[in-house]
Each structure stands twice: as structure tokens, then as C-alpha cells.
XYZ file of C-alpha atoms in Angstrom:
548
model
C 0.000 0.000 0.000
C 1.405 3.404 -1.067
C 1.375 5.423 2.690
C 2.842 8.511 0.993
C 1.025 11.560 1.415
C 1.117 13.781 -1.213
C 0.681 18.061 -1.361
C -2.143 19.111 -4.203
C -2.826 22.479 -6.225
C -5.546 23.581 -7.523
C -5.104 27.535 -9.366
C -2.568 28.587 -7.259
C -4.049 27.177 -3.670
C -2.237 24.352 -2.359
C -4.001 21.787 -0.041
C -2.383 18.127 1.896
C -0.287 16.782 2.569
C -2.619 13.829 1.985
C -2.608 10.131 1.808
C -4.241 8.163 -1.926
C -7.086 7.416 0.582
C -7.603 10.675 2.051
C -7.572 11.982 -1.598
C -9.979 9.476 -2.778
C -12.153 9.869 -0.047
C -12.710 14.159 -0.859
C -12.957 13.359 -4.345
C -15.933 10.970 -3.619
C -17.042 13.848 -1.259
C -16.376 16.575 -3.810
C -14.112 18.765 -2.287
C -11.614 18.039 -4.935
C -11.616 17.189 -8.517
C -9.092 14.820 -10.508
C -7.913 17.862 -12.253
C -6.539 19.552 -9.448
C -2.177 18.951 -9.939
C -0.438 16.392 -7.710
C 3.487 16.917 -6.686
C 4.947 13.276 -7.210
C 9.084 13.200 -7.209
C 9.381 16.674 -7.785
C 7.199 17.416 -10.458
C 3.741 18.575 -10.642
C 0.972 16.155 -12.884
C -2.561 15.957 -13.559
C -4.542 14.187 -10.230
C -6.475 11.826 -12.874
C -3.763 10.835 -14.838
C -1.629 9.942 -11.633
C -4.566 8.123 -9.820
C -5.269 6.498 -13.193
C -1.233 5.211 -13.308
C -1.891 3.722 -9.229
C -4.977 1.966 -9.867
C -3.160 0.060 -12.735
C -0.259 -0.884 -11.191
C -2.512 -2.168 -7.650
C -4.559 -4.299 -10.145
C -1.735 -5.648 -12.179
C -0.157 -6.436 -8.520
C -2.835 -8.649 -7.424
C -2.844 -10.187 -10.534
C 0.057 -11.524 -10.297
C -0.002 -12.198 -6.819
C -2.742 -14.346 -7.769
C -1.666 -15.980 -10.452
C 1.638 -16.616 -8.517
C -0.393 -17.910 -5.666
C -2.826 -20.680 -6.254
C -5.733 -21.207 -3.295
C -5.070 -22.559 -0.094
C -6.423 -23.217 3.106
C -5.413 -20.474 5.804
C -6.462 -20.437 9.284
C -7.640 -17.102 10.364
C -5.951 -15.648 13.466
C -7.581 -12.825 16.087
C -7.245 -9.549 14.932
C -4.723 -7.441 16.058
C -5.328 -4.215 16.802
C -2.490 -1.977 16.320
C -1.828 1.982 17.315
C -2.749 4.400 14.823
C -0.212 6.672 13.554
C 0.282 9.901 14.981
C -1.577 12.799 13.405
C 0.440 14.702 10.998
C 1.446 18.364 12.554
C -0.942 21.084 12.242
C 0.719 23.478 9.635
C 1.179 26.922 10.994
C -1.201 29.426 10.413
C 0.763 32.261 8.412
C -0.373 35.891 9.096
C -0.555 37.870 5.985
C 0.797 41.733 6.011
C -1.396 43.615 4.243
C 1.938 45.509 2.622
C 5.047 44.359 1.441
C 7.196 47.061 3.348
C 10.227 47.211 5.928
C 10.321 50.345 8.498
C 13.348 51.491 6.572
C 16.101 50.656 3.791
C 18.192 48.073 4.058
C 21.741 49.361 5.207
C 24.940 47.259 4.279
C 26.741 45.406 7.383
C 29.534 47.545 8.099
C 32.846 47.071 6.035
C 36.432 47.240 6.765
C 38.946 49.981 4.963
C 37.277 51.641 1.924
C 37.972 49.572 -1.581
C 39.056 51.355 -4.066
C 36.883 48.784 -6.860
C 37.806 49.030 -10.931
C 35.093 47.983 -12.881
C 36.599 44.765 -14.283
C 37.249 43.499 -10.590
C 33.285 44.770 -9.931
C 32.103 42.208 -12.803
C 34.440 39.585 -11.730
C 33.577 39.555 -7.730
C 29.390 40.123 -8.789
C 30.063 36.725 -10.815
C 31.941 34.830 -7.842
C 28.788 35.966 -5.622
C 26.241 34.591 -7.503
C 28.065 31.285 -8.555
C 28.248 31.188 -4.845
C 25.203 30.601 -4.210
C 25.019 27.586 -6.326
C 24.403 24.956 -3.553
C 20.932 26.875 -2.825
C 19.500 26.988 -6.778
C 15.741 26.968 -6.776
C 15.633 23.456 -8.839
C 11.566 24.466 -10.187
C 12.142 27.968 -11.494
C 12.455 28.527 -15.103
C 9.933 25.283 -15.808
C 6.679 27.403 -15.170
C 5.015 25.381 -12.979
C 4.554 27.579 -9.661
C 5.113 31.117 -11.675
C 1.666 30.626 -13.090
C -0.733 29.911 -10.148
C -3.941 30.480 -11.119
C -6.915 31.568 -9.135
C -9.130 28.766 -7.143
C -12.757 28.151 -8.279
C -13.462 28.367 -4.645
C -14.338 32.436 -5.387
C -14.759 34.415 -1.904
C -18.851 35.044 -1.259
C -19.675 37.829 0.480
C -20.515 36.943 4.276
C -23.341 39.921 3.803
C -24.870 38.598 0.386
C -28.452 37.615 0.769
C -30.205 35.042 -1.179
C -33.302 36.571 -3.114
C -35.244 33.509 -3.820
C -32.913 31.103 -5.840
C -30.347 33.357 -6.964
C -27.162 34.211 -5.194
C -24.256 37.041 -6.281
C -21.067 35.568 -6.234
C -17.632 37.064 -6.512
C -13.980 35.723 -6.829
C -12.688 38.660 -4.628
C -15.083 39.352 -2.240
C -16.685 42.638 -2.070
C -13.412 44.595 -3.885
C -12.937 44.776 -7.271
C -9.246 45.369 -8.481
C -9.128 47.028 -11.881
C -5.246 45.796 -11.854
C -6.393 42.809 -11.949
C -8.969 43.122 -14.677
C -7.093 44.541 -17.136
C -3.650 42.619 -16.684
C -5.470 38.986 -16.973
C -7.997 40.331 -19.696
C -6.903 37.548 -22.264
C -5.889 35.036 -19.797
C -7.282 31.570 -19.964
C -6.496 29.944 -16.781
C -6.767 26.582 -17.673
C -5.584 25.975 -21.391
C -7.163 24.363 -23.546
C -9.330 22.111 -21.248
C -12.680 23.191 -20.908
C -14.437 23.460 -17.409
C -17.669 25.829 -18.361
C -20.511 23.170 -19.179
C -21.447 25.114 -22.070
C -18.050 24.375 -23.726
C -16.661 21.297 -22.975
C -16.329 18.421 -25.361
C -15.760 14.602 -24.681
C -12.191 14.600 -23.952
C -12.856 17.544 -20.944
C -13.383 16.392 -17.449
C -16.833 15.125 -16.276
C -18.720 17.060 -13.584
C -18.274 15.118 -10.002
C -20.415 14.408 -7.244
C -21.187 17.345 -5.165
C -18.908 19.625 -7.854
C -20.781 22.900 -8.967
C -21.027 23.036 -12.565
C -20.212 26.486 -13.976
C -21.254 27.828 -16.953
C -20.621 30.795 -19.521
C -16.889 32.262 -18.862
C -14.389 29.714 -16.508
C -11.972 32.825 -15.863
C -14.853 35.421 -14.745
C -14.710 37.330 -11.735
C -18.435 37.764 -11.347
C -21.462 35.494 -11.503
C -24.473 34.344 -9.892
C -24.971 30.899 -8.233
C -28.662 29.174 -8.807
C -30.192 27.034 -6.318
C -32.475 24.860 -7.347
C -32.291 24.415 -10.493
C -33.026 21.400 -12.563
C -31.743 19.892 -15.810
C -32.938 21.658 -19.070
C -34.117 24.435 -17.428
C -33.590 28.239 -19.341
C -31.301 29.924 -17.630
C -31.267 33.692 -18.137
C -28.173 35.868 -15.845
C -27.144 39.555 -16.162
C -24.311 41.242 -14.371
C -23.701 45.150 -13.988
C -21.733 47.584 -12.889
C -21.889 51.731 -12.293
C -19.496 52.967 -15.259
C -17.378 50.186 -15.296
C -19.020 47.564 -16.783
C -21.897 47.384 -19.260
C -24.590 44.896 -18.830
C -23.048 41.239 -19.547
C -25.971 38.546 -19.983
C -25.440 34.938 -20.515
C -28.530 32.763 -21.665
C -28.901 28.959 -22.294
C -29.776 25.725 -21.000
C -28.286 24.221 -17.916
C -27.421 20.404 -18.892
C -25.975 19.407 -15.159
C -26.275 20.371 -11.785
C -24.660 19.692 -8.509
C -26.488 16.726 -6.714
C -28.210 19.294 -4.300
C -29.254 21.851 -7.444
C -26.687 24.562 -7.553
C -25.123 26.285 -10.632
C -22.873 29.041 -11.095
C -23.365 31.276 -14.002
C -20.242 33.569 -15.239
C -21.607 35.801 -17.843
C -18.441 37.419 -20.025
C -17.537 40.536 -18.442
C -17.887 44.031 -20.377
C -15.505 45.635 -18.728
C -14.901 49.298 -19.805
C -10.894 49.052 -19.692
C -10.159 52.805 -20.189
C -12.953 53.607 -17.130
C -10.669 51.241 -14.675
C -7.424 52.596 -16.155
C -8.421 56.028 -14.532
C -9.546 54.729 -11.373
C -6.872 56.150 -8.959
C -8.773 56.682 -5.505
C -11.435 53.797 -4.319
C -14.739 54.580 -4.232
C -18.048 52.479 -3.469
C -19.408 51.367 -6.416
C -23.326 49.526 -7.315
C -22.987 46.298 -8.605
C -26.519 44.807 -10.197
C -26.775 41.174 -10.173
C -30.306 39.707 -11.663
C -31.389 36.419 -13.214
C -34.431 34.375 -14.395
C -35.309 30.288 -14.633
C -37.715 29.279 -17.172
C -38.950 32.532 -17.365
C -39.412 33.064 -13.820
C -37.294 36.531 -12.968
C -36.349 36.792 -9.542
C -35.748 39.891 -7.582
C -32.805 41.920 -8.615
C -30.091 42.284 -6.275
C -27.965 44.975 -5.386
C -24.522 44.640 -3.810
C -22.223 47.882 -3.003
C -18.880 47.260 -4.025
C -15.611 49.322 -3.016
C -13.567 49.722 -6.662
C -9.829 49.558 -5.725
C -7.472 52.301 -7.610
C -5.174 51.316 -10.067
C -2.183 51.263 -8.174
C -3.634 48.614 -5.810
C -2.555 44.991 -6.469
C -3.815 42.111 -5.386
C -1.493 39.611 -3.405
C -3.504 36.945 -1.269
C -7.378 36.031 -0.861
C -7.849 34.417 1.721
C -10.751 31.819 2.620
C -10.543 31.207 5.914
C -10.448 33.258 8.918
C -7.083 31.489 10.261
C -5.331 32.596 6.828
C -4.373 28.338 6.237
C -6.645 28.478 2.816
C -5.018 31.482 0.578
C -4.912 32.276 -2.951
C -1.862 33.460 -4.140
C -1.918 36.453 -6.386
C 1.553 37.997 -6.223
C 2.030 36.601 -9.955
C -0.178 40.275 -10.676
C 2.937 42.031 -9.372
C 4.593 41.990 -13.110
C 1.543 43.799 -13.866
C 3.328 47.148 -13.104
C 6.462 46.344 -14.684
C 5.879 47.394 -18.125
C 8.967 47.536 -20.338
C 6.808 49.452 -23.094
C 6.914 52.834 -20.859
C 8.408 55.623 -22.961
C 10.437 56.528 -19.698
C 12.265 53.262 -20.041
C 13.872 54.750 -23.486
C 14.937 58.114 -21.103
C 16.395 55.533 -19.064
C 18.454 53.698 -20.881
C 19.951 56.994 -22.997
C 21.176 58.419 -19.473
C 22.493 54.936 -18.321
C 24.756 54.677 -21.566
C 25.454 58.895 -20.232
C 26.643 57.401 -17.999
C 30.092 55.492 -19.512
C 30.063 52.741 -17.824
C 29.607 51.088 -21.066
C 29.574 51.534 -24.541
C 26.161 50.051 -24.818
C 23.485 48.167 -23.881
C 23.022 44.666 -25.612
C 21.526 43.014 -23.031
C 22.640 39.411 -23.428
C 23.874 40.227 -26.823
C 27.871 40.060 -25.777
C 27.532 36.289 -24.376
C 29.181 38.172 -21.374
C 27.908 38.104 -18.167
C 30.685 40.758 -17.286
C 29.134 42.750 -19.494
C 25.656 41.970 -18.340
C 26.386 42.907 -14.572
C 27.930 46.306 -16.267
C 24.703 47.190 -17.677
C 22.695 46.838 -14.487
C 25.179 48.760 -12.884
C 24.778 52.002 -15.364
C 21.367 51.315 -14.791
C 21.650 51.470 -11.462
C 24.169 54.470 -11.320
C 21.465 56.326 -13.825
C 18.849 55.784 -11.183
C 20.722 57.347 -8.601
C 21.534 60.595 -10.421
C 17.874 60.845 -11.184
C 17.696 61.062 -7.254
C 15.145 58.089 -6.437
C 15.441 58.038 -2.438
C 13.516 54.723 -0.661
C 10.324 56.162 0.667
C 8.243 53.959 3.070
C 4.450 54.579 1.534
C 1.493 51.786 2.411
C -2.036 53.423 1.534
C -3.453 50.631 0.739
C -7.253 50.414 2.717
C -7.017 46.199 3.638
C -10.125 44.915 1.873
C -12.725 41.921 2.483
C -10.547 38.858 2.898
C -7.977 40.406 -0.021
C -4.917 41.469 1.078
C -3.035 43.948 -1.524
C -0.602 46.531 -1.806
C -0.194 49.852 -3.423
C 2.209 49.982 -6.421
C 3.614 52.918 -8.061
C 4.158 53.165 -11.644
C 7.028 53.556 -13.074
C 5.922 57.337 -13.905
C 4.867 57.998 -10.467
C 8.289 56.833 -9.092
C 10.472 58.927 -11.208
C 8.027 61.971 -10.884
C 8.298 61.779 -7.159
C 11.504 60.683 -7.046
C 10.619 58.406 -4.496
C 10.297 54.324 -4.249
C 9.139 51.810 -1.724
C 10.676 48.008 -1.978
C 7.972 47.288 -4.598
C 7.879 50.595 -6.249
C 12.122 50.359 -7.265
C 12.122 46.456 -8.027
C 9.208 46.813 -10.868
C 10.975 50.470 -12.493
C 14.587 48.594 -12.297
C 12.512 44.952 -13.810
C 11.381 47.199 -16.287
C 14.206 48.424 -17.743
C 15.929 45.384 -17.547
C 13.035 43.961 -19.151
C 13.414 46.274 -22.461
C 16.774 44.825 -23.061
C 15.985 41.143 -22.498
C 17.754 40.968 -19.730
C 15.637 38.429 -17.506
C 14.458 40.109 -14.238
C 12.053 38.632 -11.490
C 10.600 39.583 -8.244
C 11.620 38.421 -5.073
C 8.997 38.208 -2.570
C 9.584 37.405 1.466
C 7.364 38.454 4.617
C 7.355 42.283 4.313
C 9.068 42.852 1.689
C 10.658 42.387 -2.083
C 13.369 42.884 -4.413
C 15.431 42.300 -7.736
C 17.389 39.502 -9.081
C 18.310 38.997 -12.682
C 20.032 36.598 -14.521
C 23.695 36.913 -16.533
C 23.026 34.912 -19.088
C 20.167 33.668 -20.991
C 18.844 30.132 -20.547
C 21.270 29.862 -17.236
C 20.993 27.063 -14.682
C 22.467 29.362 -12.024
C 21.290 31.413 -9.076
C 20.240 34.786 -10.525
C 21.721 38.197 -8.988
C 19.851 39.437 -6.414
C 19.779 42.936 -5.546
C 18.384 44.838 -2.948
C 16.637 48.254 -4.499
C 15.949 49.591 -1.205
C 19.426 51.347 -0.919
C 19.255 53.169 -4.615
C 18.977 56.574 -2.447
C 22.208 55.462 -0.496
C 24.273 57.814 -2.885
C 23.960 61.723 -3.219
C 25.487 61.872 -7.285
C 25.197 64.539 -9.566
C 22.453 64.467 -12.634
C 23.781 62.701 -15.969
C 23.229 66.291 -17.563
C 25.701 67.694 -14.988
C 28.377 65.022 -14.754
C 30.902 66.876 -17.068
C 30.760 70.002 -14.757
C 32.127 68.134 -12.150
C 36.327 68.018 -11.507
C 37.631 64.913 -12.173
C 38.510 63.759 -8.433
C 34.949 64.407 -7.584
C 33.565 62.303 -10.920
C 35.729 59.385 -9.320
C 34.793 59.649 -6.300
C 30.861 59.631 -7.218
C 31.625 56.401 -9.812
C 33.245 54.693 -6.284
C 30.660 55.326 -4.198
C 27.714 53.932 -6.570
C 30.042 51.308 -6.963
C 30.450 50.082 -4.036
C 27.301 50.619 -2.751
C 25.581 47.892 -5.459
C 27.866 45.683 -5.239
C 26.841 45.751 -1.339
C 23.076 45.908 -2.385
C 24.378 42.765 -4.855
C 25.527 40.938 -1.521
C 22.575 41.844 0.634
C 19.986 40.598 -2.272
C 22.047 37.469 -2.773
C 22.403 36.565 1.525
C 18.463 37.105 1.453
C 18.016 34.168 -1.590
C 20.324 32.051 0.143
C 18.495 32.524 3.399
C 15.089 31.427 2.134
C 16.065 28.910 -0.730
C 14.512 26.788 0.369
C 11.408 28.107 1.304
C 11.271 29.940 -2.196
C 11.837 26.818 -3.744
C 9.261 24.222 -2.432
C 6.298 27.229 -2.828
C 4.423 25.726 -0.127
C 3.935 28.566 1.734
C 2.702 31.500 -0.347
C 4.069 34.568 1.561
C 7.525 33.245 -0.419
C 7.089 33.266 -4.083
C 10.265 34.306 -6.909
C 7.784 35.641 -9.581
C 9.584 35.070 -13.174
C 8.416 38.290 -15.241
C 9.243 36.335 -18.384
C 6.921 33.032 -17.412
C 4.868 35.668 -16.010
C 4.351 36.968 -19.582
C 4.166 33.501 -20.877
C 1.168 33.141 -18.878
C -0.346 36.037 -20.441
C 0.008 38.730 -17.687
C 0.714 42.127 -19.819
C 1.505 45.332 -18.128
C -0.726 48.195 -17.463
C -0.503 50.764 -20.454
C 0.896 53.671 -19.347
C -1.994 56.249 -19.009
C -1.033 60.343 -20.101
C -3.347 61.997 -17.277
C -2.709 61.410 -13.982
């Protein structure tokens, strides 16, 4: 008998670790369906396929035991009963900040005699640091499989939602709507080419299970309306609106299955009105109409006030539970805000190559990862003559069961010349971003910053780098840089210098710190977001908006 237990994911959520008969036993129940994603020797497959594998192999077992064993006569002893096993630990019940933010800026431990560093020994020493960390590389990243959580089907309802006859509203994030969220994930399709909306599926798409709502119109909607009650082949009529935001979305047809006790949840496509939520940049309550009819039958309309998140306000966790043990992890959304298609990246990258540090920027063009450390440091030395200090800002309002956090653009940053962790990591991914140069997000308790990789298609560690201490250095503007006397232009090159390559060291101490924690994802306050898989998945950044 296989006593392994086993951890499962379903969009993102991960649930176990459970034993083949504690999963078999929920999927009878329903609380789990065989397309939820098992994690067998390190890898991550289908729950169907896996289950499918195990029930051959027991049966060809016995077979051959069988065959191997003809009948005999066996005397039957007493039973003996033996102690159960011990109950597996409780997993600890993670509290979720509402913000990614320290008090303050990371400052470097403090250093012996000032280094005097020349920018070939820079590359050189920024290589040796991250090939140190090769003991601690995060074996998963790079294949896709945790960058793209999805959301869970398990959408929040809101505790104060009443049910007007059979009809229910129903909402993936509660009672706040993130227009980050909408318009970053517009052409997502969670789930591929399988199928789960009734309406759409074919043969070769999972059958409904017992006690499994059956959903119908659009899988990857936000909003819908659950029916109770309702029987096979009835005419199903649902329309969802919202004030200004979202014209009135109707989905009509015929419901061909229902959950053994009569429910139904209907996911009408969403008309969202992407440039209203673009300009969204304060939250505000907001009327959300929800109404719906069964053979003709109309029941009473329902209204459900809303709070509309700004812009800037991204979503990281949803959590289902009151104890915070069932979340949603939504951080993926964070490479939302790095957008490499800003016209400020262009402004940029001309000051970084004003520079001279280097003669240009190739990204991984050079097959040099000398050269590619080089280029992060001009951008990094442009970034501090634009005079981007670290700024501790959390305005985020915590929301119903979602916890997010406010995120400048990269516009916003430069304007006010300010940056929180969050704020600097997405403007530096950014411009790393526009010259290839692969850049993700590093996300612990409280806070998160940059790492990058040297070379393309790399099996090492990336370079982390801590963005909090960009404001560390008082340097002179690009446009001023030839005013300066020579002595003083050194000393301003040495001091940048040395303080990445300490911001370097600080970034790379954190990865090694948590490797491991950042590796096996299974708690989801630790996540290294890949902007690249990120983009894979179809997460495209917010267009930059003229009016502010």
C-alpha cells in the first residue's frame, strides 16, 4: 500500500499533505476534482492521470499475486489491533501583512577599509557571488510550474450577500474589485485548452463530479451568480452590472448538469470598460446589479455595493478562511506594473549609456555576463543621479478577505523621485526587461526585491539585488556630470560602486536565506515571480496612461 502523502494544487491554492485514501475519499465527497495537480518526485501532474497510473499498477499487482499464488487453506488468526499513527502536525497558520514594506532601507553590514573597486574586478567579484550561491539553486524555477498559479474556483462570497429567492451574487474577490487585476489577466485563460464551463466542454474535458458545482458561460470570470435549485434543461437567463465600469453582460442557455443538491454558477463574459478602470486612482463604493431568471421566472434583482480599488492597488492573497491556512496566491499580478513598453524606459536607458560605464546596452547580446552585470550597474548608477530616495508609503485600505498593496508606476516613481521596496524592483525589472535581460521579483514576509540573470537560458542562481538602498548615494544628474572636476567624478563612480555591489551581496544573503522556502512554494508569503513566465502566462503590463 502506497502510505505517501502527497501536497495538491488547484489555481494557485495548495491543499495536503494527503494520503491516496484521504484523496480518494474528498474526491468521492467533492471537495476536490481529478484535475486539481499532484506533486509526485518533484514534479507537478494531472490528479487523474496519476490516480489512473496507481490503480493500474494495484490491479496488475494482485494479478500476479494471484496468479503466482494458487488457493489454499489459511487459518484465520484474532485480529490485532495496532496503534494508529500519529496525526500529521498542524501546519502553521501564516499571518498575511497587508503591505510588502520594511520600516526602513536596508543598510549594508559595516565594512572594513574603503575599496578602491575598478570595474573589471566589480564584474568579476558580482560573478563569484552569484556562482556562490550555487548549492541553494531553486531546482523548479524557469519550468513554469509555480510562476503561473492560477486563481481557485473556490471564489470568496460575500458573508453579507443575501439570497433573493434562488439566486445568489457571487464574486472571486469578495466585495473589492481590483481594476489591476482586470485589465492585466484580460486575455488570460487559466486553464488551457481544457474546458471546465458546461457550455463548452467536449468529450475529452473532465466530467462534472459528485457534489462539484457546474459552472457555466466564462471559466476565468470574476463575477457570476450561483442558482439554487435548479433542474436539468431548465432556461437559464443571468445579467451582471456595474456603475461605469461595466456594461450589462448577460449569458442565456440551457443548464445540462447540476450539482447533486441543485446549484449552478453562471459567469456571464464581463464588459468591462478598460479605459474607465485605467483612470480609477482613488477607491470609491461602487453599485454592482446582479439579476437572473429560470424558465422565465425573474427573480428579484439584487444589489450589492462594491468598493472599486485604484489602479495602483494589487492584489497579493485572498484568503478563505479566517485562520489565513486556505489562501490564494496572487503575487504573480505584481509583473503587472512592470511594463517595459513605458516611454520613460527609453529616457532611461539613454542616461544609463550617459553614464560610460559602457559603450552600450546589448543586453545578453555580448555572451558576457561581465558585461551583463555592467549594464545593471549604469542602470543602477542612472537611477541614482535621477535622485530616487527609498520612501516607506502603504495606503493601501485592507479589503474583504484580499490582502493587496499599493504599487507605483514607473511614472509615479520617477516623478516623485521616491520608491518603496515594490515601487524600485518593478521600475529597475522594467528596464531590464526592455533589453531582455531576464528580471524577477523576489517576494519574502514584508518585503521584495530584484534579481536577474547573466546569461540567458542559465541554470544558475540569478543576482539578487536589494533596491531599497538606490537613495544610499547623493550623485550629480547625468546632464551635470561633465561640470564636475575629475577627483569628484571618481569619487561619485566609487561610491555607486560600491554601494551595489553591497546591495548585490545583501539581495544574494536574502536568496540564500530562504532557498529553500522559495523553492518548495508551499507557503505563499515566499514566491520568486519570473516576469518572463509571467508573460508567458499572459500577464501584460498596465498601459501607461497620459493623465494622472
Amino acid at each position: 500500500m502506497n502510505d505517501q502523502r502527497y501536497i495538491l494544487d488547484w489555481r494557485g491554492t495548495q491543499r495536503g499533505p494527503w494520503s491516496i485514501a484521504d484523496i480518494e475519499t474528498r474526491l468521492e465527497a467533492g471537495e476536490i476534482n481529478s484535475l486539481h495537480s499532484i506533486h509526485v518526485n518533484g514534479k507537478w501532474v494531472v490528479l487523474r492521470e496519476f490516480l489512473e497510473q496507481q490503480r493500474t499498477a494495484a490491479a496488475l499487482a494482485r494479478k500476479h499475486a494471484q496468479a503466482a499464488q494458487p488457493p489454499r487453506h489459511v487459518e484465520v488468526s484474532p485480529a490485532i489491533h495496532q496503534t494508529a499513527p500519529p496525526p500529521l502536525p498542524a501546519q502553521p497558520s501564516n499571518s498575511y501583512p497587508p503591505v510588502l514594506e520594511r520600516s526602513g532601507p536596508v543598510q549594508p553590514k559595516a565594512t572594513g577599509p574603503r575599496l578602491w573597486i575598478t570595474l573589471a574586478s566589480l564584474s568579476a567579484l558580482l560573478i563569484v557571488l552569484a556562482a556562490g550561491l550555487g548549492g541553494y539553486l531553486l531546482a523548479n524555477r524557469g519550468s513554469g510550474e509555480d510562476t503561473k498559479p492560477t486563481p481557485s474556483t473556490t471564489e470568496t462570497k460575500s458573508e453579507e450577500m443575501h439570497v433573493h429567492g434562488k439566486s445568489q451574487p457571487f464574486s472571486f474577490t469578495g466585495k473589492d474589485i481590483f481594476p489591476s487585476a482586470l485589465i492585466s489577466t484580460a486575455t488570460v485563460d487559466w486553464n488551457g485548452d481544457e474546458q471546465f464551463a458546461e457550455d463548452k466542454k467536449t468529450d475529452e474535458d473532465a466530467q462534472l463530479r459528485k457534489r462539484e458545482v457546474p459552472i457555466y458561460g466564462d471559466e476565468n470570470g470574476w463575477l457570476g451568480i450561483e442558482l439554487d435549485g435548479v433542474k436539468k434543461g431548465a432556461q437559464v437567463s443571468v445579467e451582471i452590472s456595474a456603475d461605469g465600469i461595466m456594461r450589462p453582460s448577460k449569458w442565456q442557455g440551457i443548464v445540462t448538469a447540476v450539482s447533486q443538491d441543485g446549484h449552478a454558477l453562471v459567469k456571464p463574459k464581463a464588459m468591462w470598460d478598460y479605459e474607465a478602470l485605467m483612470k480609477v486612482r482613488q477607491q470609491r463604493p461602487i453599485n454592482v446589479i446582479f439579476s437572473a431568471s429560470i424558465d422565465g421566472k425573474a427573480f428579484p434583482e439584487v444589489t450589492e455595493t462594491y468598493t472599486l480599488k485604484s489602479i495602483n492597488d494589487c492584489p497579493l492573497y485572498i484568503t478563505r478562511d479566517e485562520a489565513g491556512s486556505d489562501v490564494t496566491n496572487l503575487s504573480f499580478l505584481f509583473a503587472a506594473y512592470v511594463n517595459e513598453n513605458h516611454p520613460g524606459v527609453q529616457d532611461i536607458l539613454k542616461e544609463a549609456l550617459g553614464c560610460r560605464l559602457v559603450d552600450k546596452m546589448d543586453g545578453y547580446l555580448s555572451d558576457d555576463p561581465h558585461q551583463v552585470v555592467l549594464q545593471v550597474l549604469a542602470i543602477w548608477n542612472a537611477l541614482q543621479r535621477r535622485g530616487i530616495k527609498y520612501s516607506n508609503v502603504a495606503t493601501t485600505t485592507p479589503g474583504d478577505r484580499v490582502f493587496s498593496q499599493s504599487v507605483r508606476f514607473l511614472d509615479q516613481s520617477i516623478d516623485a523621485n521616491q520608491a518603496n521596496c515594490v515601487d524600485g524592483t518593478v521600475l529597475m525589472a522594467s528596464v531590464l526587461q526592455k533589453l531582455g535581460i531576464k528580471s524577477h521579483l523576489v517576494l519574502i514576509p514584508g518585503h521584495c526585491f530584484l534579481a536577474f540573470d547573466v546569461a540567458t537560458n542559465s541554470a544558475a542562481m540569478p543576482v539578487g539585488l536589494e533596491t531599497t538602498m538606490l537613495g544610499n548615494n547623493e550623485l550629480t544628474e547625468v546632464k551635470k556630470m561633465d561640470l564636475l572636476p575629475s577627483q569628484d567624478k571618481l569619487k561619485e563612480y566609487q561610491d555607486s560602486v560600491k554601494t551595489f555591489v553591497e546591495a548585490v551581496a545583501v539581495g544574494n544573503d536574502t536568496i540564500k536565506k530562504y532557498a529553500r522556502k522559495l523553492q518548495n512554494n508551499e507557503d505563499a508569503r515566499f514566491r520568486f515571480v519570473s516576469i518572463e513566465d509571467a508573460r508567458d502566462l499572459g500577464i501584460m503590463p498596465i498601459p501607461f496612461a497620459m493623465d494622472k
